[in-house]
Amino acid sequence: MISFKKFTIGSILLFLFGAVLIMSITYVIDPYFHYRPPMEGIPYYMSNTSSVNDGIARQFDYDMVIVGTCMIQNIKTTQVDELLQTRSIKLTSGSSTFYENRLSLERTFAYNPSVNFVIRDLGLSMLSRESDAVRAAIEPEYLYDDDAINDINYLLNKEVMLRGLGYTAINLIQGKDMMSLDEYSSNRDQKRSKEITLSYYIRDEETTEKEALFTEEDRNIVHDNIMINVVDLAKEHPEIEFYCFYPPFSILFYDNLNQINQLAREFEIIEYTTSLLVNEKNITLFSFIELYDVVSDLDNYKDAGHYSGEINDLMIEYMHQGEYILTEENYKERLAEAREFYMNYDYDSLFT
Amino acid sequence: MIQGILAGDFSGISEEFIALSPASVEWFILKTISAAFSLEALQIYVCYALVLVADLCMKNTNQRIESFRANYTSMIVTAVLLLWSLVSFAGISYFIYFDF
């Protein structure tokens, strides 16, 4: 039994001591690399991409950035570095919009002026989003700025304690090495199959509505999205080579558009987007929607959009070989072929 | 909005929801039912059950104050709980996959 005065003062002192201890550990170990590069001998576990990406961009040694949605998450930076002779980092941000990717790249270029190469995905479902569209998630802005005051959100944070420090501690106990950028955000170990892919797919009923049109309003939205978030950024950085690519969503993505009568409109969007990109000197556009064998084989997927790591490997290989590039001269013909393929595909055969 | 629905006025429901195809609605209902019987849901039910038991069977705050004895154990517990509350203010947000 102690007096209430002693109890109150003791509780406050213990609380303050605990808070300072947690802040010190987080600051020193710095699991999201906000203050310093990874320390030798600490097997960091990088779990939350929204939180870790900025630290990687700030602290790692690189001259190439791979940025985008989960369409890049299984890219192996070691393969990229070997084939394209780079030192790359991967900044995956699931479902991120072109606007968010631009912001991420702008921050990255400010952190590291020696970047000379970028790979970014241009997801088909993102082409016609507003130019300032963001995801329905609150980003940890306190990690993206240099305001020391709001770092309190990082230093005293339950998730950082449990996931950042906790998983790193588990790695340490298990004698593991630091997670590599190949492993970071990767889900290569997840099983892919036609059965799994179809189990996640809800097929819309065929619509009786008229074919959707690519309106003037749509055109303006696509124009602003692509110009502001892709083309202007490339123009501002003529010293940087941008490899952009249309990812190979599965045939189910096209089936959905076909069922709701929007497939022709989608190809109008793709063609218009391509016309905005192919004239840029430092943008190379890869059309992996033309990987027809890949797209049609649902064993490569785990749902309508997410392909296996082997497909990422294949795309990097094609980038290295310079295949599937759309140019001013060939894009109309190539996209017309793609449109022909997808418009005439026997979609019902997927479900028999 | 619920009052309106009960009175036969569905104008409060978003147009996006009304525009959903029957397949999407069926998918939504199935997902909702499966979520209600998931392990995560079970954890929440257990929590609610524990709270109910605590509410009905345990001493309330006033009763606890009467029998409270300030000692080193309660001092440490108080400090830890305060600390846990503090670090719980800040979290990391996760987004929900709805597009890619």
mmCIF file of N, CA, C and O in Angstrom, chain A residues 68-136:
data_model
loop_
_atom_site.group_PDB
_atom_site.id
_atom_site.type_symbol
_atom_site.label_atom_id
_atom_site.label_comp_id
_atom_site.label_asym_id
_atom_site.label_seq_id
_atom_site.Cartn_x
_atom_site.Cartn_y
_atom_site.Cartn_z
ATOM 1 N N GLY A 68 4.389 2.016 -58.917
ATOM 2 C CA GLY A 68 3.073 1.671 -59.438
ATOM 3 C C GLY A 68 2.255 0.859 -58.473
ATOM 4 O O GLY A 68 2.511 0.844 -57.267
ATOM 5 N N THR A 69 1.266 0.188 -59.024
ATOM 6 C CA THR A 69 0.309 -0.574 -58.220
ATOM 7 C C THR A 69 0.835 -1.987 -57.985
ATOM 8 O O THR A 69 2.013 -2.260 -58.204
ATOM 9 N N CYS A 70 -0.066 -2.865 -57.604
ATOM 10 C CA CYS A 70 0.337 -4.256 -57.397
ATOM 11 C C CYS A 70 0.742 -4.930 -58.709
ATOM 12 O O CYS A 70 1.221 -6.061 -58.687
ATOM 13 N N MET A 71 0.601 -4.248 -59.816
ATOM 14 C CA MET A 71 1.066 -4.796 -61.087
ATOM 15 C C MET A 71 2.604 -4.833 -61.148
ATOM 16 O O MET A 71 3.178 -5.464 -62.019
ATOM 17 N N ILE A 72 3.252 -4.139 -60.220
ATOM 18 C CA ILE A 72 4.726 -4.184 -60.179
ATOM 19 C C ILE A 72 5.231 -4.896 -58.923
ATOM 20 O O ILE A 72 6.439 -5.032 -58.728
ATOM 21 N N GLN A 73 4.329 -5.328 -58.062
ATOM 22 C CA GLN A 73 4.756 -5.772 -56.743
ATOM 23 C C GLN A 73 5.665 -7.000 -56.770
ATOM 24 O O GLN A 73 6.458 -7.193 -55.866
ATOM 25 N N ASN A 74 5.551 -7.815 -57.818
ATOM 26 C CA ASN A 74 6.379 -9.017 -57.863
ATOM 27 C C ASN A 74 7.619 -8.865 -58.739
ATOM 28 O O ASN A 74 8.300 -9.851 -59.022
ATOM 29 N N ILE A 75 7.874 -7.654 -59.173
ATOM 30 C CA ILE A 75 9.104 -7.434 -59.949
ATOM 31 C C ILE A 75 10.300 -7.668 -59.034
ATOM 32 O O ILE A 75 10.312 -7.246 -57.881
ATOM 33 N N LYS A 76 11.302 -8.370 -59.582
ATOM 34 C CA LYS A 76 12.529 -8.594 -58.810
ATOM 35 C C LYS A 76 13.543 -7.525 -59.219
ATOM 36 O O LYS A 76 13.957 -7.469 -60.379
ATOM 37 N N THR A 77 13.928 -6.714 -58.263
ATOM 38 C CA THR A 77 14.880 -5.642 -58.581
ATOM 39 C C THR A 77 16.224 -6.231 -59.021
ATOM 40 O O THR A 77 16.927 -5.620 -59.814
ATOM 41 N N THR A 78 16.525 -7.424 -58.527
ATOM 42 C CA THR A 78 17.802 -8.049 -58.934
ATOM 43 C C THR A 78 17.786 -8.368 -60.432
ATOM 44 O O THR A 78 18.785 -8.203 -61.121
ATOM 45 N N GLN A 79 16.637 -8.807 -60.927
ATOM 46 C CA GLN A 79 16.531 -9.106 -62.365
ATOM 47 C C GLN A 79 16.642 -7.818 -63.183
ATOM 48 O O GLN A 79 17.353 -7.765 -64.191
ATOM 49 N N VAL A 80 15.935 -6.773 -62.708
ATOM 50 C CA VAL A 80 15.978 -5.485 -63.397
ATOM 51 C C VAL A 80 17.422 -4.975 -63.450
ATOM 52 O O VAL A 80 17.919 -4.554 -64.501
ATOM 53 N N ASP A 81 18.101 -5.048 -62.309
ATOM 54 C CA ASP A 81 19.466 -4.526 -62.231
ATOM 55 C C ASP A 81 20.420 -5.294 -63.145
ATOM 56 O O ASP A 81 21.291 -4.711 -63.783
ATOM 57 N N GLU A 82 20.202 -6.594 -63.195
ATOM 58 C CA GLU A 82 21.085 -7.422 -64.025
ATOM 59 C C GLU A 82 20.860 -7.130 -65.510
ATOM 60 O O GLU A 82 21.820 -6.959 -66.266
ATOM 61 N N LEU A 83 19.590 -7.038 -65.910
ATOM 62 C CA LEU A 83 19.298 -6.873 -67.338
ATOM 63 C C LEU A 83 19.473 -5.440 -67.816
ATOM 64 O O LEU A 83 19.951 -5.196 -68.919
ATOM 65 N N LEU A 84 19.062 -4.484 -66.995
ATOM 66 C CA LEU A 84 19.084 -3.089 -67.450
ATOM 67 C C LEU A 84 20.266 -2.305 -66.883
ATOM 68 O O LEU A 84 20.369 -1.095 -67.110
ATOM 69 N N GLN A 85 21.129 -3.004 -66.160
ATOM 70 C CA GLN A 85 22.344 -2.368 -65.609
ATOM 71 C C GLN A 85 21.995 -1.147 -64.755
ATOM 72 O O GLN A 85 22.460 -0.023 -65.018
ATOM 73 N N THR A 86 21.153 -1.392 -63.760
ATOM 74 C CA THR A 86 20.725 -0.287 -62.891
ATOM 75 C C THR A 86 20.889 -0.683 -61.424
ATOM 76 O O THR A 86 21.261 -1.816 -61.112
ATOM 77 N N ARG A 87 20.629 0.268 -60.546
ATOM 78 C CA ARG A 87 20.481 -0.014 -59.110
ATOM 79 C C ARG A 87 19.082 0.465 -58.761
ATOM 80 O O ARG A 87 18.854 1.666 -58.607
ATOM 81 N N SER A 88 18.163 -0.475 -58.721
ATOM 82 C CA SER A 88 16.761 -0.067 -58.644
ATOM 83 C C SER A 88 16.150 -0.238 -57.260
ATOM 84 O O SER A 88 16.605 -1.054 -56.452
ATOM 85 N N ILE A 89 15.102 0.549 -57.029
ATOM 86 C CA ILE A 89 14.232 0.342 -55.874
ATOM 87 C C ILE A 89 12.815 0.146 -56.380
ATOM 88 O O ILE A 89 12.486 0.583 -57.492
ATOM 89 N N LYS A 90 12.003 -0.498 -55.560
ATOM 90 C CA LYS A 90 10.616 -0.775 -55.965
ATOM 91 C C LYS A 90 9.685 -0.083 -54.964
ATOM 92 O O LYS A 90 9.797 -0.311 -53.760
ATOM 93 N N LEU A 91 8.819 0.772 -55.465
ATOM 94 C CA LEU A 91 7.871 1.489 -54.598
ATOM 95 C C LEU A 91 6.447 1.083 -54.967
ATOM 96 O O LEU A 91 5.755 1.772 -55.720
ATOM 97 N N THR A 92 6.045 -0.060 -54.442
ATOM 98 C CA THR A 92 4.692 -0.550 -54.729
ATOM 99 C C THR A 92 3.679 0.164 -53.859
ATOM 100 O O THR A 92 3.903 0.361 -52.670
ATOM 101 N N SER A 93 2.575 0.533 -54.450
ATOM 102 C CA SER A 93 1.503 1.153 -53.680
ATOM 103 C C SER A 93 0.184 0.651 -54.264
ATOM 104 O O SER A 93 -0.281 1.166 -55.287
ATOM 105 N N GLY A 94 -0.371 -0.383 -53.641
ATOM 106 C CA GLY A 94 -1.538 -1.059 -54.195
ATOM 107 C C GLY A 94 -2.674 -0.104 -54.527
ATOM 108 O O GLY A 94 -3.011 0.763 -53.731
ATOM 109 N N SER A 95 -3.220 -0.255 -55.723
ATOM 110 C CA SER A 95 -4.354 0.561 -56.188
ATOM 111 C C SER A 95 -4.030 2.039 -56.323
ATOM 112 O O SER A 95 -4.944 2.863 -56.418
ATOM 113 N N SER A 96 -2.761 2.392 -56.302
ATOM 114 C CA SER A 96 -2.426 3.816 -56.370
ATOM 115 C C SER A 96 -2.814 4.384 -57.732
ATOM 116 O O SER A 96 -2.769 3.707 -58.753
ATOM 117 N N THR A 97 -3.190 5.643 -57.706
ATOM 118 C CA THR A 97 -3.588 6.315 -58.949
ATOM 119 C C THR A 97 -2.350 6.927 -59.605
ATOM 120 O O THR A 97 -1.282 7.015 -58.994
ATOM 121 N N PHE A 98 -2.523 7.389 -60.836
ATOM 122 C CA PHE A 98 -1.389 8.030 -61.533
ATOM 123 C C PHE A 98 -0.946 9.285 -60.771
ATOM 124 O O PHE A 98 0.237 9.616 -60.734
ATOM 125 N N TYR A 99 -1.920 9.967 -60.192
ATOM 126 C CA TYR A 99 -1.609 11.173 -59.428
ATOM 127 C C TYR A 99 -0.717 10.829 -58.235
ATOM 128 O O TYR A 99 0.303 11.484 -57.991
ATOM 129 N N GLU A 100 -1.101 9.775 -57.513
ATOM 130 C CA GLU A 100 -0.301 9.372 -56.348
ATOM 131 C C GLU A 100 1.088 8.913 -56.773
ATOM 132 O O GLU A 100 2.080 9.198 -56.098
ATOM 133 N N ASN A 101 1.159 8.231 -57.903
ATOM 134 C CA ASN A 101 2.473 7.790 -58.400
ATOM 135 C C ASN A 101 3.336 8.979 -58.801
ATOM 136 O O ASN A 101 4.547 8.969 -58.608
ATOM 137 N N ARG A 102 2.683 9.991 -59.364
ATOM 138 C CA ARG A 102 3.456 11.190 -59.728
ATOM 139 C C ARG A 102 4.021 11.849 -58.473
ATOM 140 O O ARG A 102 5.206 12.210 -58.443
ATOM 141 N N LEU A 103 3.171 11.990 -57.453
ATOM 142 C CA LEU A 103 3.650 12.602 -56.205
ATOM 143 C C LEU A 103 4.820 11.802 -55.633
ATOM 144 O O LEU A 103 5.814 12.362 -55.170
ATOM 145 N N SER A 104 4.671 10.485 -55.674
ATOM 146 C CA SER A 104 5.723 9.613 -55.153
ATOM 147 C C SER A 104 7.025 9.811 -55.950
ATOM 148 O O SER A 104 8.114 9.916 -55.374
ATOM 149 N N LEU A 105 6.895 9.907 -57.264
ATOM 150 C CA LEU A 105 8.090 10.106 -58.097
ATOM 151 C C LEU A 105 8.705 11.484 -57.858
ATOM 152 O O LEU A 105 9.932 11.619 -57.795
ATOM 153 N N GLU A 106 7.869 12.498 -57.717
ATOM 154 C CA GLU A 106 8.403 13.842 -57.474
ATOM 155 C C GLU A 106 9.209 13.881 -56.178
ATOM 156 O O GLU A 106 10.282 14.481 -56.113
ATOM 157 N N ARG A 107 8.675 13.214 -55.150
ATOM 158 C CA ARG A 107 9.418 13.159 -53.879
ATOM 159 C C ARG A 107 10.735 12.414 -54.087
ATOM 160 O O ARG A 107 11.788 12.834 -53.603
ATOM 161 N N THR A 108 10.643 11.324 -54.838
ATOM 162 C CA THR A 108 11.838 10.502 -55.063
ATOM 163 C C THR A 108 12.908 11.284 -55.816
ATOM 164 O O THR A 108 14.091 11.220 -55.466
ATOM 165 N N PHE A 109 12.502 12.021 -56.855
ATOM 166 C CA PHE A 109 13.476 12.803 -57.625
ATOM 167 C C PHE A 109 14.119 13.881 -56.747
ATOM 168 O O PHE A 109 15.290 14.231 -56.932
ATOM 169 N N ALA A 110 13.328 14.421 -55.802
ATOM 170 C CA ALA A 110 13.879 15.441 -54.903
ATOM 171 C C ALA A 110 14.885 14.814 -53.939
ATOM 172 O O ALA A 110 15.916 15.417 -53.620
ATOM 173 N N TYR A 111 14.607 13.608 -53.485
ATOM 174 C CA TYR A 111 15.530 12.931 -52.563
ATOM 175 C C TYR A 111 16.825 12.526 -53.286
ATOM 176 O O TYR A 111 17.895 12.542 -52.709
ATOM 177 N N ASN A 112 16.663 12.111 -54.543
ATOM 178 C CA ASN A 112 17.806 11.534 -55.240
ATOM 179 C C ASN A 112 17.887 12.058 -56.679
ATOM 180 O O ASN A 112 17.271 11.497 -57.590
ATOM 181 N N PRO A 113 18.654 13.119 -56.894
ATOM 182 C CA PRO A 113 18.736 13.710 -58.234
ATOM 183 C C PRO A 113 19.452 12.812 -59.249
ATOM 184 O O PRO A 113 19.458 13.134 -60.443
ATOM 185 N N SER A 114 20.065 11.742 -58.812
ATOM 186 C CA SER A 114 20.796 10.901 -59.772
ATOM 187 C C SER A 114 19.917 9.820 -60.421
ATOM 188 O O SER A 114 20.419 8.984 -61.166
ATOM 189 N N VAL A 115 18.614 9.872 -60.155
ATOM 190 C CA VAL A 115 17.711 8.902 -60.808
ATOM 191 C C VAL A 115 17.702 9.166 -62.314
ATOM 192 O O VAL A 115 17.556 10.308 -62.753
ATOM 193 N N ASN A 116 17.913 8.122 -63.095
ATOM 194 C CA ASN A 116 17.883 8.315 -64.549
ATOM 195 C C ASN A 116 16.972 7.327 -65.270
ATOM 196 O O ASN A 116 16.952 7.283 -66.496
ATOM 197 N N PHE A 117 16.242 6.528 -64.503
ATOM 198 C CA PHE A 117 15.408 5.502 -65.134
ATOM 199 C C PHE A 117 14.191 5.253 -64.245
ATOM 200 O O PHE A 117 14.323 5.166 -63.024
ATOM 201 N N VAL A 118 13.025 5.161 -64.878
ATOM 202 C CA VAL A 118 11.788 4.875 -64.130
ATOM 203 C C VAL A 118 10.997 3.801 -64.880
ATOM 204 O O VAL A 118 10.913 3.840 -66.109
ATOM 205 N N ILE A 119 10.468 2.848 -64.138
ATOM 206 C CA ILE A 119 9.470 1.928 -64.706
ATOM 207 C C ILE A 119 8.172 2.201 -63.963
ATOM 208 O O ILE A 119 8.163 2.213 -62.730
ATOM 209 N N ARG A 120 7.100 2.446 -64.693
ATOM 210 C CA ARG A 120 5.815 2.640 -64.007
ATOM 211 C C ARG A 120 4.694 1.968 -64.790
ATOM 212 O O ARG A 120 4.728 1.944 -66.017
ATOM 213 N N ASP A 121 3.744 1.424 -64.053
ATOM 214 C CA ASP A 121 2.650 0.748 -64.742
ATOM 215 C C ASP A 121 1.507 1.725 -65.003
ATOM 216 O O ASP A 121 1.278 2.654 -64.226
ATOM 217 N N LEU A 122 0.851 1.512 -66.105
ATOM 218 C CA LEU A 122 -0.321 2.319 -66.457
ATOM 219 C C LEU A 122 -1.519 1.384 -66.507
ATOM 220 O O LEU A 122 -1.914 0.901 -67.574
ATOM 221 N N GLY A 123 -2.037 1.094 -65.322
ATOM 222 C CA GLY A 123 -3.172 0.166 -65.229
ATOM 223 C C GLY A 123 -4.362 0.673 -66.032
ATOM 224 O O GLY A 123 -4.704 1.854 -65.952
ATOM 225 N N LEU A 124 -4.969 -0.222 -66.797
ATOM 226 C CA LEU A 124 -6.052 0.202 -67.690
ATOM 227 C C LEU A 124 -7.216 0.811 -66.918
ATOM 228 O O LEU A 124 -7.856 1.756 -67.380
ATOM 229 N N SER A 125 -7.467 0.288 -65.727
ATOM 230 C CA SER A 125 -8.603 0.802 -64.954
ATOM 231 C C SER A 125 -8.313 2.175 -64.364
ATOM 232 O O SER A 125 -9.198 2.804 -63.785
ATOM 233 N N MET A 126 -7.065 2.628 -64.464
ATOM 234 C CA MET A 126 -6.700 3.938 -63.913
ATOM 235 C C MET A 126 -6.645 5.026 -64.973
ATOM 236 O O MET A 126 -6.525 6.204 -64.650
ATOM 237 N N LEU A 127 -6.720 4.635 -66.249
ATOM 238 C CA LEU A 127 -6.532 5.615 -67.321
ATOM 239 C C LEU A 127 -7.577 6.729 -67.268
ATOM 240 O O LEU A 127 -7.261 7.889 -67.519
ATOM 241 N N SER A 128 -8.799 6.363 -66.951
ATOM 242 C CA SER A 128 -9.872 7.362 -67.009
ATOM 243 C C SER A 128 -10.268 7.872 -65.628
ATOM 244 O O SER A 128 -11.378 8.350 -65.427
ATOM 245 N N ARG A 129 -9.342 7.773 -64.672
ATOM 246 C CA ARG A 129 -9.604 8.381 -63.355
ATOM 247 C C ARG A 129 -9.264 9.871 -63.422
ATOM 248 O O ARG A 129 -8.468 10.305 -64.251
ATOM 249 N N GLU A 130 -9.850 10.642 -62.522
ATOM 250 C CA GLU A 130 -9.563 12.075 -62.475
ATOM 251 C C GLU A 130 -8.064 12.296 -62.228
ATOM 252 O O GLU A 130 -7.416 11.475 -61.582
ATOM 253 N N SER A 131 -7.555 13.409 -62.697
ATOM 254 C CA SER A 131 -6.120 13.656 -62.600
ATOM 255 C C SER A 131 -5.629 13.860 -61.168
ATOM 256 O O SER A 131 -4.433 13.805 -60.901
ATOM 257 N N ASP A 132 -6.558 14.095 -60.240
ATOM 258 C CA ASP A 132 -6.149 14.248 -58.837
ATOM 259 C C ASP A 132 -6.812 13.181 -57.960
ATOM 260 O O ASP A 132 -6.985 13.382 -56.756
ATOM 261 N N ALA A 133 -7.175 12.075 -58.573
ATOM 262 C CA ALA A 133 -7.844 11.002 -57.817
ATOM 263 C C ALA A 133 -6.863 10.369 -56.826
ATOM 264 O O ALA A 133 -5.680 10.195 -57.125
ATOM 265 N N VAL A 134 -7.370 10.056 -55.648
ATOM 266 C CA VAL A 134 -6.569 9.353 -54.643
ATOM 267 C C VAL A 134 -7.371 8.172 -54.118
ATOM 268 O O VAL A 134 -8.588 8.110 -54.288
ATOM 269 N N ARG A 135 -6.674 7.253 -53.482
ATOM 270 C CA ARG A 135 -7.360 6.087 -52.929
ATOM 271 C C ARG A 135 -8.128 6.455 -51.655
ATOM 272 O O ARG A 135 -7.893 7.492 -51.062
ATOM 273 N N ALA A 136 -9.004 5.521 -51.269
ATOM 274 C CA ALA A 136 -9.770 5.732 -50.036
ATOM 275 C C ALA A 136 -8.934 5.302 -48.840
ATOM 276 O O ALA A 136 -9.284 4.394 -48.112
#
